[in-house]
Amino acid sequence: MGIKIGFVLTTSVVTSRVIQHAYTHTRTVPLFCIRPLQELPCLNEYLEGSMLSISQKSKRKKRERIGDCLDTENTPHELIHQWSPPHKQRVVCKGKENEENQFVLARRPRKRREFSGLSWDTLPDELLLGILSCLPLQDLLRMSRVCKRWHRLAFDESLWHSVDLVGNPQLDQALGQVLMAGVLGLRCPCTCIGEPHFTHTQHLRVQHMDLSSCTVSTLFLDDIISRCRRLENLSLEGLELSDWIIQSLSQNTELVRLNLCGCSGFSPDSLGEMLKSCSRLEELNLSWCDFSTDHVKAVVSNIPSNITQLNLSGYRQNLTMEDLKDLVERCPHLVNLDLSDSVLMTTSSFPILQQLQSLRHLALSRCYQIHPAALADFEKFPELQTLEVYGLVQDTYLPILSKSLPRLQINTRPFSGVARPTEATRRDRAMWGMTCRLVFRS
């Protein structure tokens, strides 16, 4: 090793002296006399085994390796993959007994467990909606908190077709959320309603709504009714109304059934305008309202002519015979008529009522100026089926009257069901013959 190092140093010294000698002679010797220097082998070839030779060979091999990689390059991703370090360092073990064969110690990657069944995430929206449609209201609201997708599906309009909130004593913001969810039918009678807190000004999709006997202010009720444009069946029985609410009802021109039994707080003019706008009304219940004679005249003068069921009971001396004549002339297709508690009705009203060729159900209860013996004249009504005369006929005389009128059913309906969402004789939770899909269970 010492001989090689000394030889390298001697060669470098000789080379430097030869270059210096040639430089000094070029100053005095003419250019044409200068001979080219003879190249020494040590200037461009490195001695084998020297440190300089070893370093140059390593650099040359590195360049060749990089060149091969560049030649075989297809995409930048492959190049990055070739140059990037492995994720896990492999341990290479070499033993004496197998010097030629090397074996590698590496950890086998963990396989993912394959789930053989179905996943909730893979189910389509249509199938999930079918599953959610079988849940009650409380469970549906709990499922809406699972994830964003289930929240979107839980409030799909197809699930909120009709909602029954009977049993919930207080409805404030929840009522607004239910109505904004796109319900078509809402049933919540005998409920305390606060401010609904609507978050938008769009019109509601509700078509059937029962708010009978609710405790609600006229301001909040007007906020609800003013957003409705598609109402077909509505019951506001026993509520305090206003002219603004009646005007909002006028915008629901598709109304078919309207129950305003026992309502008050609106003028005859607003009532007349509402009846003119709602020309498709078929069932109307205006019994026992806080009406004057002007209210009654506004009804008989503006009621739609295609009305088939009407309840005008409870007006005692405000409903006159002239009003009855105007009513029969305006509504010749009446099928169900209730004039109970009208003390001005006499037997003179029978020929007027006989003009109604389609009349099947008639109620004259507590019309005390009608003599019980005159009730036999109803045999002349060919289409009449039921007759309610509570307070006019004693229980002892009722079998005799039934024999004289064998075609009629007498005193079978103590309460009128005109335009009411649920008849008094029924105990189910139906609303105008429709069963609500979502039911609140306390």
Coordinates of C-alpha atoms in Angstrom, one line a residue:
M1 CA 0.0 0.0 0.0
G2 CA 2.9 2.3 0.8
I3 CA 4.5 1.6 -2.6
K4 CA 1.3 2.5 -4.4
I5 CA 0.8 5.8 -2.6
G6 CA 4.4 6.9 -3.2
F7 CA 4.2 6.0 -6.9
V8 CA 1.1 8.2 -7.2
L9 CA 2.8 11.2 -5.5
T10 CA 5.9 10.8 -7.8
T11 CA 3.8 10.7 -10.9
S12 CA 2.0 13.9 -9.9
V13 CA 5.3 15.7 -9.2
V14 CA 6.7 14.7 -12.6
T15 CA 3.6 15.9 -14.4
S16 CA 3.7 19.3 -12.7
R17 CA 7.4 19.8 -13.6
V18 CA 6.8 18.9 -17.3
I19 CA 4.0 21.4 -17.6
Q20 CA 6.0 24.1 -16.0
H21 CA 9.0 23.4 -18.3
A22 CA 6.8 23.6 -21.4
Y23 CA 5.4 26.9 -20.2
T24 CA 8.7 28.5 -19.7
H25 CA 10.1 27.3 -23.1
T26 CA 7.1 28.6 -25.0
R27 CA 8.2 32.2 -24.3
T28 CA 11.6 31.8 -26.0
V29 CA 11.1 29.2 -28.6
P30 CA 9.3 30.1 -31.9
L31 CA 5.8 28.8 -32.4
F32 CA 6.7 26.7 -35.4
C33 CA 9.4 24.9 -33.4
I34 CA 7.1 23.9 -30.6
R35 CA 6.3 20.2 -30.6
P36 CA 3.1 19.0 -29.0
L37 CA 3.5 17.5 -25.6
Q38 CA 3.4 13.8 -25.4
E39 CA 0.5 12.7 -23.3
L40 CA 1.4 10.7 -20.3
P41 CA -0.7 7.7 -19.6
C42 CA -1.2 8.9 -16.0
L43 CA -3.1 12.0 -17.2
N44 CA -6.2 10.3 -18.6
E45 CA -6.1 6.8 -17.2
Y46 CA -6.2 6.3 -13.5
L47 CA -4.1 3.7 -12.0
E48 CA -5.9 0.5 -11.0
G49 CA -6.5 0.3 -7.3
S50 CA -6.1 4.0 -6.5
M51 CA -8.7 5.9 -4.5
L52 CA -9.4 8.2 -7.5
S53 CA -10.0 5.2 -9.7
I54 CA -12.4 3.6 -7.2
S55 CA -14.5 6.8 -6.8
Q56 CA -14.8 7.4 -10.5
K57 CA -15.9 3.8 -11.1
S58 CA -18.6 4.2 -8.5
K59 CA -19.9 7.4 -10.1
R60 CA -19.9 5.8 -13.5
K61 CA -22.0 2.8 -12.3
K62 CA -24.5 5.2 -10.6
R63 CA -24.9 7.2 -13.8
E64 CA -25.4 3.9 -15.8
R65 CA -28.1 2.8 -13.3
I66 CA -29.9 6.1 -13.5
G67 CA -29.7 6.0 -17.3
D68 CA -31.2 2.5 -17.4
C69 CA -34.1 3.8 -15.2
L70 CA -34.7 6.8 -17.5
D71 CA -34.6 4.5 -20.5
T72 CA -37.3 2.2 -19.1
E73 CA -39.4 5.1 -17.8
N74 CA -43.1 4.9 -18.8
T75 CA -44.8 7.4 -16.5
P76 CA -43.7 9.8 -13.8
H77 CA -45.6 7.7 -11.3
E78 CA -43.5 4.6 -12.0
L79 CA -40.3 6.6 -11.6
I80 CA -41.4 8.0 -8.3
H81 CA -42.3 4.5 -7.2
Q82 CA -38.9 3.2 -8.2
W83 CA -37.0 5.9 -6.4
S84 CA -39.3 6.1 -3.3
P85 CA -38.2 4.0 -0.3
P86 CA -40.2 1.0 0.7
H87 CA -42.8 1.3 3.4
K88 CA -41.3 -1.4 5.5
Q89 CA -37.7 -2.4 5.5
R90 CA -37.1 -6.0 4.7
V91 CA -34.6 -7.9 6.8
V92 CA -32.2 -10.1 4.6
C93 CA -30.7 -13.0 6.5
K94 CA -27.8 -15.0 5.2
G95 CA -26.5 -18.1 6.9
K96 CA -23.5 -20.3 6.4
E97 CA -25.6 -23.3 5.3
N98 CA -27.2 -21.3 2.5
E99 CA -24.7 -18.7 1.4
E100 CA -26.0 -18.7 -2.2
N101 CA -29.7 -18.6 -1.3
Q102 CA -30.9 -15.6 0.6
F103 CA -34.2 -15.5 2.4
V104 CA -36.2 -12.4 3.3
L105 CA -38.0 -11.8 6.6
A106 CA -41.1 -9.6 6.0
R107 CA -44.5 -9.1 7.8
R108 CA -47.4 -10.3 5.7
P109 CA -49.9 -7.4 5.1
R110 CA -53.1 -7.8 7.1
K111 CA -56.1 -8.8 4.9
R112 CA -59.3 -6.8 5.2
R113 CA -62.2 -8.8 6.6
E114 CA -64.8 -9.2 3.9
F115 CA -68.4 -8.8 5.2
S116 CA -70.6 -11.4 3.6
G117 CA -73.9 -9.6 4.3
L118 CA -75.4 -6.3 3.1
S119 CA -74.3 -3.0 4.4
W120 CA -76.6 0.0 5.1
D121 CA -74.3 2.2 2.9
T122 CA -74.9 0.0 -0.1
L123 CA -78.7 0.1 0.0
P124 CA -80.3 2.5 -2.5
D125 CA -82.4 5.4 -1.3
E126 CA -85.7 3.8 -2.4
L127 CA -85.1 0.7 -0.3
L128 CA -84.1 2.8 2.8
L129 CA -87.3 4.9 2.3
G130 CA -89.4 1.8 2.4
I131 CA -87.7 0.7 5.6
L132 CA -88.1 4.2 7.2
S133 CA -91.8 4.3 6.3
C134 CA -92.5 1.5 8.8
L135 CA -91.2 3.5 11.8
P136 CA -93.3 5.6 14.1
L137 CA -92.7 9.3 14.5
Q138 CA -90.4 9.2 17.5
D139 CA -88.2 6.5 15.9
L140 CA -88.0 8.3 12.6
L141 CA -86.8 11.5 14.4
R142 CA -84.1 9.4 16.2
M143 CA -82.9 7.9 12.9
S144 CA -82.5 11.3 11.4
R145 CA -79.6 11.9 13.8
V146 CA -77.4 9.0 12.6
C147 CA -75.8 10.7 9.6
K148 CA -76.4 13.3 6.9
R149 CA -77.8 10.8 4.4
W150 CA -80.3 9.4 6.9
H151 CA -81.3 12.9 7.9
R152 CA -82.0 13.7 4.3
L153 CA -84.0 10.5 3.9
A154 CA -85.9 10.8 7.2
F155 CA -87.3 14.2 6.1
D156 CA -88.3 13.1 2.6
E157 CA -91.7 14.3 1.6
S158 CA -93.0 10.8 0.9
L159 CA -92.6 9.9 4.6
W160 CA -94.4 13.0 5.9
H161 CA -97.6 12.4 4.0
S162 CA -99.8 12.7 7.1
V163 CA -99.0 13.3 10.8
D164 CA -101.1 12.8 13.9
L165 CA -99.8 14.9 16.8
V166 CA -102.7 14.1 19.2
G167 CA -101.3 13.7 22.7
N168 CA -98.6 16.3 22.4
P169 CA -99.8 19.0 24.8
Q170 CA -97.6 21.8 23.5
L171 CA -96.6 22.6 19.9
D172 CA -94.4 25.5 19.1
Q173 CA -91.4 25.2 16.9
A174 CA -92.1 21.5 16.3
L175 CA -95.4 22.4 14.5
G176 CA -93.5 24.7 12.2
Q177 CA -90.9 22.0 11.4
V178 CA -93.6 19.4 10.7
L179 CA -95.4 21.8 8.3
M180 CA -92.2 22.8 6.5
A181 CA -91.3 19.1 6.1
G182 CA -94.0 19.0 3.4
V183 CA -96.9 17.2 5.2
L184 CA -100.2 16.9 3.3
G185 CA -102.3 16.0 6.3
L186 CA -102.0 17.4 9.9
R187 CA -104.2 16.3 12.8
C188 CA -103.6 18.0 16.2
P189 CA -107.0 18.9 17.8
C190 CA -107.2 20.0 21.5
T191 CA -103.5 21.1 21.5
C192 CA -101.9 24.3 22.8
I193 CA -100.1 25.9 19.9
G194 CA -97.5 28.6 20.3
E195 CA -95.4 30.4 17.8
P196 CA -94.5 28.0 14.9
H197 CA -91.2 29.7 14.0
F198 CA -91.2 29.3 10.2
T199 CA -87.8 29.7 8.7
H200 CA -88.9 30.5 5.2
T201 CA -91.7 32.4 3.5
Q202 CA -92.7 29.6 1.0
H203 CA -96.2 28.3 0.9
L204 CA -97.0 25.1 2.7
R205 CA -98.1 21.9 1.0
V206 CA -100.7 20.9 3.6
Q207 CA -104.1 20.0 2.1
H208 CA -105.9 18.5 5.1
M209 CA -105.7 20.1 8.5
D210 CA -107.6 19.6 11.8
L211 CA -107.0 22.3 14.4
S212 CA -110.3 21.8 16.2
S213 CA -110.6 23.1 19.8
C214 CA -106.9 24.2 19.9
T215 CA -105.6 26.9 22.2
V216 CA -103.9 29.4 19.8
S217 CA -103.8 33.1 19.4
T218 CA -105.3 34.7 16.2
L219 CA -101.8 36.1 15.4
F220 CA -100.2 32.6 15.2
L221 CA -103.2 31.1 13.5
D222 CA -103.1 33.8 10.8
D223 CA -99.4 33.0 10.3
I224 CA -100.3 29.4 9.6
I225 CA -103.4 30.0 7.4
S226 CA -101.8 32.8 5.4
R227 CA -99.1 30.3 4.2
C228 CA -101.7 27.8 2.9
R229 CA -102.9 27.8 -0.7
R230 CA -103.8 24.1 -1.3
L231 CA -106.2 23.4 1.5
E232 CA -109.0 21.0 0.7
N233 CA -110.3 20.0 4.1
L234 CA -110.0 22.4 7.1
S235 CA -111.5 22.3 10.6
L236 CA -111.2 25.3 12.9
E237 CA -114.0 24.3 15.2
G238 CA -114.3 26.4 18.4
L239 CA -111.5 28.9 17.6
E240 CA -111.4 32.7 17.8
L241 CA -110.9 34.0 14.3
S242 CA -110.5 37.4 12.6
D243 CA -111.2 39.0 9.3
W244 CA -107.5 38.5 8.3
I245 CA -107.9 34.7 8.8
I246 CA -111.1 34.6 6.8
Q247 CA -109.4 36.6 4.0
S248 CA -106.5 34.1 4.1
L249 CA -109.0 31.3 3.7
S250 CA -110.3 33.0 0.6
Q251 CA -107.0 32.2 -1.1
N252 CA -107.6 28.5 -0.8
T253 CA -109.9 28.1 -3.8
E254 CA -109.7 24.3 -3.7
L255 CA -111.6 24.0 -0.4
V256 CA -114.1 21.2 -0.4
R257 CA -114.9 20.8 3.3
L258 CA -114.8 23.6 5.9
N259 CA -115.8 23.3 9.5
L260 CA -116.2 26.7 11.4
C261 CA -118.5 25.4 14.0
G262 CA -118.6 27.6 17.1
C263 CA -116.2 30.2 15.6
S264 CA -116.5 33.9 16.2
G265 CA -114.6 37.2 15.6
F266 CA -115.3 37.9 11.9
S267 CA -117.6 40.2 10.0
P268 CA -120.4 39.4 7.6
D269 CA -118.6 41.1 4.7
S270 CA -115.4 38.9 5.1
L271 CA -117.6 35.8 5.4
G272 CA -119.5 36.6 2.2
E273 CA -116.2 37.3 0.2
M274 CA -114.8 34.0 1.4
L275 CA -117.8 32.0 0.3
K276 CA -117.6 33.7 -3.1
S277 CA -114.0 32.7 -3.5
C278 CA -114.3 29.1 -2.3
S279 CA -116.7 28.1 -5.1
R280 CA -115.8 24.4 -4.9
L281 CA -117.2 23.9 -1.4
E282 CA -119.3 20.8 -0.9
E283 CA -119.6 20.6 2.9
L284 CA -119.9 23.6 5.2
N285 CA -120.5 23.6 8.9
L286 CA -121.4 27.1 10.3
S287 CA -123.4 25.9 13.3
W288 CA -123.5 27.7 16.6
C289 CA -121.3 30.6 15.5
D290 CA -121.6 34.0 16.9
F291 CA -123.8 35.1 14.1
S292 CA -126.2 37.9 13.7
T293 CA -129.0 38.2 11.1
D294 CA -126.5 39.9 8.8
H295 CA -124.2 36.9 9.0
V296 CA -127.0 34.5 8.1
K297 CA -128.1 36.6 5.2
A298 CA -124.4 36.8 4.0
V299 CA -124.4 33.0 4.1
V300 CA -127.6 32.3 2.2
S301 CA -126.7 35.0 -0.4
N302 CA -123.2 33.9 -1.2
I303 CA -123.0 30.2 -0.5
P304 CA -121.8 28.1 -3.5
S305 CA -124.6 26.5 -5.5
N306 CA -122.9 23.1 -5.6
I307 CA -123.0 22.7 -1.8
T308 CA -124.4 19.3 -0.9
Q309 CA -124.0 19.2 3.0
L310 CA -124.8 22.2 5.2
N311 CA -125.2 22.7 8.9
L312 CA -126.9 26.0 10.0
S313 CA -128.1 24.9 13.4
G314 CA -128.2 27.0 16.5
Y315 CA -129.4 30.4 15.1
R316 CA -132.8 30.4 16.8
Q317 CA -134.5 33.6 15.8
N318 CA -131.8 34.7 13.3
L319 CA -132.8 32.2 10.6
T320 CA -136.1 33.1 9.1
M321 CA -138.4 31.5 6.6
E322 CA -137.2 34.0 3.9
D323 CA -133.7 32.9 4.5
L324 CA -134.8 29.3 4.0
K325 CA -136.4 30.1 0.7
D326 CA -133.3 31.9 -0.6
L327 CA -131.1 28.9 0.6
V328 CA -133.2 26.3 -1.2
E329 CA -133.3 28.4 -4.4
R330 CA -129.5 28.8 -4.3
C331 CA -128.6 25.3 -3.4
P332 CA -131.0 22.8 -5.0
H333 CA -128.6 19.9 -4.7
L334 CA -128.5 19.7 -0.9
V335 CA -128.3 16.1 0.4
N336 CA -127.7 16.7 4.1
L337 CA -129.3 19.8 5.8
D338 CA -129.3 20.6 9.5
L339 CA -131.6 23.4 10.7
S340 CA -131.8 22.4 14.4
D341 CA -132.5 24.9 17.1
S342 CA -134.2 27.3 14.7
V343 CA -137.3 28.3 16.6
L344 CA -138.8 30.2 13.6
M345 CA -139.1 27.0 11.5
T346 CA -142.7 25.9 11.3
T347 CA -144.7 23.4 9.3
S348 CA -144.8 25.9 6.5
S349 CA -141.2 25.0 5.8
F350 CA -142.2 21.5 4.6
P351 CA -143.3 22.5 1.1
I352 CA -140.1 24.5 0.7
L353 CA -137.9 21.6 1.8
Q354 CA -139.8 19.3 -0.5
Q355 CA -138.3 21.2 -3.4
L356 CA -134.9 19.5 -2.6
Q357 CA -135.2 16.4 -4.7
S358 CA -131.9 15.0 -3.5
L359 CA -132.5 15.5 0.3
R360 CA -131.7 12.4 2.3
H361 CA -130.8 13.6 5.8
L362 CA -132.7 16.3 7.6
A363 CA -132.4 17.6 11.1
L364 CA -135.1 19.7 12.8
S365 CA -134.3 19.0 16.4
R366 CA -135.7 21.5 19.0
C367 CA -137.6 23.4 16.3
Y368 CA -140.5 23.7 18.8
Q369 CA -143.0 25.3 16.5
I370 CA -143.3 22.1 14.5
H371 CA -146.1 19.9 15.9
P372 CA -145.2 16.2 16.3
A373 CA -148.3 15.1 14.4
A374 CA -147.1 17.1 11.3
L375 CA -144.0 14.9 11.1
A376 CA -146.1 12.3 9.2
D377 CA -145.9 14.5 6.2
F378 CA -142.3 13.5 5.6
E379 CA -143.6 10.4 3.9
K380 CA -144.0 12.7 0.8
F381 CA -140.2 13.1 0.6
P382 CA -139.2 10.3 -1.7
E383 CA -135.4 10.4 -1.2
L384 CA -135.4 11.1 2.6
Q385 CA -133.7 8.4 4.7
T386 CA -133.0 9.8 8.1
L387 CA -134.9 12.4 10.2
E388 CA -133.6 13.9 13.4
V389 CA -136.3 15.5 15.6
Y390 CA -134.7 15.4 19.1
G391 CA -136.8 17.4 21.6
L392 CA -140.0 17.2 19.5
V393 CA -141.0 13.6 20.0
Q394 CA -141.2 11.9 23.4
D395 CA -139.9 8.4 23.8
T396 CA -143.4 7.0 24.2
Y397 CA -144.5 8.5 20.9
L398 CA -141.4 7.5 18.9
P399 CA -142.5 3.8 18.1
I400 CA -145.8 5.2 16.7
L401 CA -144.0 7.7 14.5
S402 CA -141.6 5.0 13.3
K403 CA -144.6 2.8 12.2
S404 CA -146.1 5.7 10.3
L405 CA -142.8 6.4 8.6
P406 CA -141.3 2.9 8.0
R407 CA -138.8 4.0 5.3
L408 CA -137.1 6.6 7.6
Q409 CA -134.6 6.1 10.4
I410 CA -135.6 8.5 13.2
N411 CA -133.2 10.0 15.8
T412 CA -130.2 7.9 14.9
R413 CA -127.6 10.7 14.8
P414 CA -127.5 13.0 17.8
F415 CA -124.5 14.8 16.5
S416 CA -124.0 16.2 13.0
G417 CA -121.0 15.0 11.1
V418 CA -121.1 17.7 8.3
A419 CA -117.5 18.7 7.4
R420 CA -116.2 17.4 10.7
P421 CA -112.9 15.5 10.4
T422 CA -113.9 12.7 12.8
E423 CA -117.5 11.7 13.6
A424 CA -118.5 11.7 17.3
T425 CA -119.5 8.0 17.0
R426 CA -116.1 6.9 15.8
R427 CA -113.2 6.2 18.2
D428 CA -110.4 5.8 15.6
R429 CA -107.9 8.5 14.7
A430 CA -109.1 9.0 11.1
M431 CA -109.4 12.4 9.5
W432 CA -112.0 12.8 6.9
G433 CA -111.7 9.1 6.2
M434 CA -107.9 9.2 6.0
T435 CA -105.6 7.5 8.5
C436 CA -102.4 9.4 9.4
R437 CA -99.2 7.4 8.7
L438 CA -97.0 9.1 11.4
V439 CA -98.6 9.0 14.8
F440 CA -97.2 10.6 18.0
R441 CA -97.1 8.2 20.9
S442 CA -96.7 9.6 24.3

